[in-house]
Amino acid sequence: MSDKDVQNVDAKWYVIHTYSGYENKVKANLEKTIQNRNLDDIIFEVAVPLEEQIEIKNGKKKAVQRKIFPGYVLVKMIMTDESWYIVRNTRGVTGFVGPGSKPIPLTDDEVRMMGVEDIPIKLDADVGDNVRVISGPLENFIGVIEEIIPDKQKVRVSVSMFGRDTPVELQYDQIQKI
């Protein structure tokens, strides 16, 4: 692991509040400041999460990009006095999200849910372990892990259905070890 990878482990995602409509300007200003001041070792990424929506105008369908969280920008950084000051004093930023002046980082689950970054889920089960399916169409079924597929974040579980064992592929977050 390089120094940058080691430092990136300490980085967390923070939410900053901006004037409405200034999200892209804040992103551009912040990225320019990071580049000019050579701060890419403490501020790693600036994101304005977008989603594609289909809009119908004059009878024609058109795909448009919409901001998922208008008025907010996400920043992946190591919280230091300097990084706080740089972000806080970027034109268009009204402040960090958190109580008072104390920014609160997003949890891994929140980051995953927002679709900002794919954070791998750590599986606390092994081949041969009994698991309960906790979400999806097979919720509450019990099965045995037959195979773990780490690059897809999936497991193959043998589930007993209608009196016979059936192999099913599930996401890590769909099972719970029992």
PDB file of C-alpha atoms in Angstrom:
ATOM      1  CA  MET A   1       0.000   0.000   0.000  1.00  0.00           C
ATOM      2  CA  SER A   2       1.265   3.455  -0.890  1.00  0.00           C
ATOM      3  CA  ASP A   3       1.210   6.409   1.519  1.00  0.00           C
ATOM      4  CA  LYS A   4      -1.857   7.705  -0.300  1.00  0.00           C
ATOM      5  CA  ASP A   5      -3.721   4.398   0.217  1.00  0.00           C
ATOM      6  CA  VAL A   6      -2.844   4.409   3.923  1.00  0.00           C
ATOM      7  CA  GLN A   7      -4.049   8.002   4.297  1.00  0.00           C
ATOM      8  CA  ASN A   8      -7.183   7.297   2.265  1.00  0.00           C
ATOM      9  CA  VAL A   9      -8.193   4.723   4.912  1.00  0.00           C
ATOM     10  CA  ASP A  10      -8.466   7.587   7.443  1.00  0.00           C
ATOM     11  CA  ALA A  11     -10.627   9.637   5.085  1.00  0.00           C
ATOM     12  CA  LYS A  12     -14.365   9.823   5.702  1.00  0.00           C
ATOM     13  CA  TRP A  13     -17.262  11.254   3.733  1.00  0.00           C
ATOM     14  CA  TYR A  14     -18.710  14.503   5.105  1.00  0.00           C
ATOM     15  CA  VAL A  15     -21.786  16.403   3.974  1.00  0.00           C
ATOM     16  CA  ILE A  16     -21.538  20.128   3.341  1.00  0.00           C
ATOM     17  CA  HIS A  17     -24.504  22.430   2.954  1.00  0.00           C
ATOM     18  CA  THR A  18     -24.451  24.895   0.077  1.00  0.00           C
ATOM     19  CA  TYR A  19     -26.610  27.669  -1.269  1.00  0.00           C
ATOM     20  CA  SER A  20     -29.293  26.076  -3.450  1.00  0.00           C
ATOM     21  CA  GLY A  21     -28.134  25.812  -7.050  1.00  0.00           C
ATOM     22  CA  TYR A  22     -24.455  26.293  -6.089  1.00  0.00           C
ATOM     23  CA  GLU A  23     -23.613  22.575  -5.750  1.00  0.00           C
ATOM     24  CA  ASN A  24     -21.620  22.333  -9.001  1.00  0.00           C
ATOM     25  CA  LYS A  25     -19.889  25.696  -8.387  1.00  0.00           C
ATOM     26  CA  VAL A  26     -18.866  24.558  -4.900  1.00  0.00           C
ATOM     27  CA  LYS A  27     -17.529  21.281  -6.358  1.00  0.00           C
ATOM     28  CA  ALA A  28     -15.548  23.154  -9.040  1.00  0.00           C
ATOM     29  CA  ASN A  29     -14.217  25.793  -6.587  1.00  0.00           C
ATOM     30  CA  LEU A  30     -13.206  23.168  -4.047  1.00  0.00           C
ATOM     31  CA  GLU A  31     -11.483  20.998  -6.662  1.00  0.00           C
ATOM     32  CA  LYS A  32      -9.581  24.052  -7.955  1.00  0.00           C
ATOM     33  CA  THR A  33      -8.476  24.980  -4.411  1.00  0.00           C
ATOM     34  CA  ILE A  34      -7.363  21.379  -3.735  1.00  0.00           C
ATOM     35  CA  GLN A  35      -5.301  21.422  -6.931  1.00  0.00           C
ATOM     36  CA  ASN A  36      -3.820  24.918  -6.403  1.00  0.00           C
ATOM     37  CA  ARG A  37      -2.845  24.278  -2.777  1.00  0.00           C
ATOM     38  CA  ASN A  38      -1.755  20.685  -3.376  1.00  0.00           C
ATOM     39  CA  LEU A  39      -4.218  19.302  -0.817  1.00  0.00           C
ATOM     40  CA  ASP A  40      -5.027  16.027  -2.576  1.00  0.00           C
ATOM     41  CA  ASP A  41      -3.396  14.174   0.323  1.00  0.00           C
ATOM     42  CA  ILE A  42      -6.155  15.270   2.760  1.00  0.00           C
ATOM     43  CA  ILE A  43      -9.148  16.047   0.506  1.00  0.00           C
ATOM     44  CA  PHE A  44      -9.682  13.146  -1.880  1.00  0.00           C
ATOM     45  CA  GLU A  45     -13.010  13.550  -3.607  1.00  0.00           C
ATOM     46  CA  VAL A  46     -15.887  15.997  -4.029  1.00  0.00           C
ATOM     47  CA  ALA A  47     -19.236  14.628  -5.219  1.00  0.00           C
ATOM     48  CA  VAL A  48     -22.651  15.949  -6.203  1.00  0.00           C
ATOM     49  CA  PRO A  49     -24.744  12.737  -6.348  1.00  0.00           C
ATOM     50  CA  LEU A  50     -26.929  12.613  -9.464  1.00  0.00           C
ATOM     51  CA  GLU A  51     -29.638  10.266 -10.682  1.00  0.00           C
ATOM     52  CA  GLU A  52     -31.052   9.846 -14.150  1.00  0.00           C
ATOM     53  CA  GLN A  53     -34.739  10.588 -14.560  1.00  0.00           C
ATOM     54  CA  ILE A  54     -36.949  10.340 -17.626  1.00  0.00           C
ATOM     55  CA  GLU A  55     -38.702  13.596 -18.438  1.00  0.00           C
ATOM     56  CA  ILE A  56     -41.500  13.877 -20.999  1.00  0.00           C
ATOM     57  CA  LYS A  57     -41.567  17.224 -22.795  1.00  0.00           C
ATOM     58  CA  ASN A  58     -43.679  17.918 -25.886  1.00  0.00           C
ATOM     59  CA  GLY A  59     -44.466  14.191 -26.089  1.00  0.00           C
ATOM     60  CA  LYS A  60     -40.783  13.228 -26.245  1.00  0.00           C
ATOM     61  CA  LYS A  61     -38.957  11.204 -23.593  1.00  0.00           C
ATOM     62  CA  LYS A  62     -35.619  12.616 -22.511  1.00  0.00           C
ATOM     63  CA  ALA A  63     -33.142  11.369 -19.877  1.00  0.00           C
ATOM     64  CA  VAL A  64     -32.024  14.158 -17.525  1.00  0.00           C
ATOM     65  CA  GLN A  65     -29.542  14.196 -14.623  1.00  0.00           C
ATOM     66  CA  ARG A  66     -31.085  15.444 -11.363  1.00  0.00           C
ATOM     67  CA  LYS A  67     -29.350  16.179  -8.075  1.00  0.00           C
ATOM     68  CA  ILE A  68     -30.347  13.562  -5.505  1.00  0.00           C
ATOM     69  CA  PHE A  69     -29.632  15.923  -2.575  1.00  0.00           C
ATOM     70  CA  PRO A  70     -30.160  19.535  -3.735  1.00  0.00           C
ATOM     71  CA  GLY A  71     -28.240  21.977  -1.536  1.00  0.00           C
ATOM     72  CA  TYR A  72     -25.654  19.388  -0.453  1.00  0.00           C
ATOM     73  CA  VAL A  73     -22.201  18.311  -1.626  1.00  0.00           C
ATOM     74  CA  LEU A  74     -20.283  15.286  -0.320  1.00  0.00           C
ATOM     75  CA  VAL A  75     -16.553  15.497   0.422  1.00  0.00           C
ATOM     76  CA  LYS A  76     -14.216  12.587   1.169  1.00  0.00           C
ATOM     77  CA  MET A  77     -11.422  13.933   3.336  1.00  0.00           C
ATOM     78  CA  ILE A  78      -9.296  13.563   6.414  1.00  0.00           C
ATOM     79  CA  MET A  79     -10.685  16.038   8.942  1.00  0.00           C
ATOM     80  CA  THR A  80      -7.943  18.442   9.993  1.00  0.00           C
ATOM     81  CA  ASP A  81      -8.051  22.121  10.945  1.00  0.00           C
ATOM     82  CA  GLU A  82      -6.724  22.944   7.466  1.00  0.00           C
ATOM     83  CA  SER A  83      -9.188  20.768   5.520  1.00  0.00           C
ATOM     84  CA  TRP A  84     -12.102  22.050   7.659  1.00  0.00           C
ATOM     85  CA  TYR A  85     -11.040  25.651   7.031  1.00  0.00           C
ATOM     86  CA  ILE A  86     -10.589  25.155   3.253  1.00  0.00           C
ATOM     87  CA  VAL A  87     -14.003  23.505   2.812  1.00  0.00           C
ATOM     88  CA  ARG A  88     -15.819  25.820   5.212  1.00  0.00           C
ATOM     89  CA  ASN A  89     -14.462  28.928   3.457  1.00  0.00           C
ATOM     90  CA  THR A  90     -15.190  27.818  -0.099  1.00  0.00           C
ATOM     91  CA  ARG A  91     -17.543  30.272  -1.827  1.00  0.00           C
ATOM     92  CA  GLY A  92     -21.120  28.930  -1.720  1.00  0.00           C
ATOM     93  CA  VAL A  93     -20.606  26.684   1.339  1.00  0.00           C
ATOM     94  CA  THR A  94     -22.840  27.503   4.310  1.00  0.00           C
ATOM     95  CA  GLY A  95     -21.348  24.851   6.597  1.00  0.00           C
ATOM     96  CA  PHE A  96     -20.853  21.205   7.433  1.00  0.00           C
ATOM     97  CA  VAL A  97     -23.772  19.016   8.423  1.00  0.00           C
ATOM     98  CA  GLY A  98     -23.444  18.181  12.113  1.00  0.00           C
ATOM     99  CA  PRO A  99     -24.165  19.717  15.526  1.00  0.00           C
ATOM    100  CA  GLY A 100     -22.616  23.171  15.954  1.00  0.00           C
ATOM    101  CA  SER A 101     -19.321  23.365  14.079  1.00  0.00           C
ATOM    102  CA  LYS A 102     -18.520  19.655  14.580  1.00  0.00           C
ATOM    103  CA  PRO A 103     -18.889  17.791  11.278  1.00  0.00           C
ATOM    104  CA  ILE A 104     -20.139  14.211  11.578  1.00  0.00           C
ATOM    105  CA  PRO A 105     -18.842  11.714   8.991  1.00  0.00           C
ATOM    106  CA  LEU A 106     -21.264   9.450   7.133  1.00  0.00           C
ATOM    107  CA  THR A 107     -21.325   5.791   8.167  1.00  0.00           C
ATOM    108  CA  ASP A 108     -20.349   3.096   5.634  1.00  0.00           C
ATOM    109  CA  ASP A 109     -24.033   2.109   5.377  1.00  0.00           C
ATOM    110  CA  GLU A 110     -25.041   5.712   4.593  1.00  0.00           C
ATOM    111  CA  VAL A 111     -22.302   5.993   1.939  1.00  0.00           C
ATOM    112  CA  ARG A 112     -23.430   2.694   0.389  1.00  0.00           C
ATOM    113  CA  MET A 113     -27.094   3.743   0.496  1.00  0.00           C
ATOM    114  CA  MET A 114     -26.338   7.084  -1.185  1.00  0.00           C
ATOM    115  CA  GLY A 115     -24.450   5.271  -3.924  1.00  0.00           C
ATOM    116  CA  VAL A 116     -21.453   7.600  -3.575  1.00  0.00           C
ATOM    117  CA  GLU A 117     -18.860   4.869  -3.197  1.00  0.00           C
ATOM    118  CA  ASP A 118     -18.884   1.088  -3.220  1.00  0.00           C
ATOM    119  CA  ILE A 119     -17.637   0.117   0.216  1.00  0.00           C
ATOM    120  CA  PRO A 120     -17.167  -3.633   0.403  1.00  0.00           C
ATOM    121  CA  ILE A 121     -19.184  -5.405   3.077  1.00  0.00           C
ATOM    122  CA  LYS A 122     -17.150  -7.623   5.397  1.00  0.00           C
ATOM    123  CA  LEU A 123     -18.722 -11.072   5.624  1.00  0.00           C
ATOM    124  CA  ASP A 124     -18.556 -12.619   9.098  1.00  0.00           C
ATOM    125  CA  ALA A 125     -19.421 -16.138   7.924  1.00  0.00           C
ATOM    126  CA  ASP A 126     -17.599 -19.040   6.261  1.00  0.00           C
ATOM    127  CA  VAL A 127     -18.462 -21.926   3.939  1.00  0.00           C
ATOM    128  CA  GLY A 128     -20.513 -24.463   5.911  1.00  0.00           C
ATOM    129  CA  ASP A 129     -22.080 -21.872   8.271  1.00  0.00           C
ATOM    130  CA  ASN A 130     -25.843 -21.809   8.806  1.00  0.00           C
ATOM    131  CA  VAL A 131     -27.412 -18.499   7.800  1.00  0.00           C
ATOM    132  CA  ARG A 132     -30.843 -16.871   7.810  1.00  0.00           C
ATOM    133  CA  VAL A 133     -31.960 -14.869   4.769  1.00  0.00           C
ATOM    134  CA  ILE A 134     -32.869 -11.415   6.160  1.00  0.00           C
ATOM    135  CA  SER A 135     -34.179  -9.692   3.020  1.00  0.00           C
ATOM    136  CA  GLY A 136     -35.563 -10.415  -0.425  1.00  0.00           C
ATOM    137  CA  PRO A 137     -38.092 -13.001  -1.614  1.00  0.00           C
ATOM    138  CA  LEU A 138     -36.524 -15.777   0.498  1.00  0.00           C
ATOM    139  CA  GLU A 139     -36.628 -13.779   3.742  1.00  0.00           C
ATOM    140  CA  ASN A 140     -36.594 -15.976   6.893  1.00  0.00           C
ATOM    141  CA  PHE A 141     -35.407 -19.080   5.006  1.00  0.00           C
ATOM    142  CA  ILE A 142     -32.483 -20.929   6.584  1.00  0.00           C
ATOM    143  CA  GLY A 143     -29.600 -22.291   4.549  1.00  0.00           C
ATOM    144  CA  VAL A 144     -25.947 -23.329   4.493  1.00  0.00           C
ATOM    145  CA  ILE A 145     -23.210 -21.327   2.741  1.00  0.00           C
ATOM    146  CA  GLU A 146     -21.763 -23.456  -0.078  1.00  0.00           C
ATOM    147  CA  GLU A 147     -19.569 -20.839  -1.742  1.00  0.00           C
ATOM    148  CA  ILE A 148     -18.349 -17.284  -1.112  1.00  0.00           C
ATOM    149  CA  ILE A 149     -17.847 -15.037  -4.167  1.00  0.00           C
ATOM    150  CA  PRO A 150     -15.887 -12.026  -2.797  1.00  0.00           C
ATOM    151  CA  ASP A 151     -15.449 -10.081  -6.060  1.00  0.00           C
ATOM    152  CA  LYS A 152     -19.260  -9.962  -6.494  1.00  0.00           C
ATOM    153  CA  GLN A 153     -19.976  -9.565  -2.741  1.00  0.00           C
ATOM    154  CA  LYS A 154     -22.249 -12.633  -3.023  1.00  0.00           C
ATOM    155  CA  VAL A 155     -22.641 -16.071  -1.471  1.00  0.00           C
ATOM    156  CA  ARG A 156     -24.170 -19.265  -2.815  1.00  0.00           C
ATOM    157  CA  VAL A 157     -26.457 -20.698  -0.154  1.00  0.00           C
ATOM    158  CA  SER A 158     -28.218 -24.052  -0.183  1.00  0.00           C
ATOM    159  CA  VAL A 159     -31.776 -23.333   1.008  1.00  0.00           C
ATOM    160  CA  SER A 160     -34.343 -26.031   1.786  1.00  0.00           C
ATOM    161  CA  MET A 161     -37.459 -25.307  -0.287  1.00  0.00           C
ATOM    162  CA  PHE A 162     -40.397 -27.673  -0.751  1.00  0.00           C
ATOM    163  CA  GLY A 163     -38.416 -30.513   0.821  1.00  0.00           C
ATOM    164  CA  ARG A 164     -35.336 -30.173  -1.387  1.00  0.00           C
ATOM    165  CA  ASP A 165     -32.090 -28.213  -1.178  1.00  0.00           C
ATOM    166  CA  THR A 166     -31.911 -25.434  -3.748  1.00  0.00           C
ATOM    167  CA  PRO A 167     -28.768 -23.338  -4.365  1.00  0.00           C
ATOM    168  CA  VAL A 168     -29.440 -19.572  -4.447  1.00  0.00           C
ATOM    169  CA  GLU A 169     -27.100 -16.626  -4.939  1.00  0.00           C
ATOM    170  CA  LEU A 170     -27.496 -13.836  -2.383  1.00  0.00           C
ATOM    171  CA  GLN A 171     -25.784 -10.523  -1.561  1.00  0.00           C
ATOM    172  CA  TYR A 172     -23.643 -10.403   1.611  1.00  0.00           C
ATOM    173  CA  ASP A 173     -26.146  -8.002   3.202  1.00  0.00           C
ATOM    174  CA  GLN A 174     -29.070 -10.399   2.588  1.00  0.00           C
ATOM    175  CA  ILE A 175     -27.839 -13.023   5.064  1.00  0.00           C
ATOM    176  CA  GLN A 176     -27.138 -13.255   8.766  1.00  0.00           C
ATOM    177  CA  LYS A 177     -25.086 -15.948  10.462  1.00  0.00           C
ATOM    178  CA  ILE A 178     -27.041 -17.986  13.061  1.00  0.00           C
TER     179      ILE A 178
END
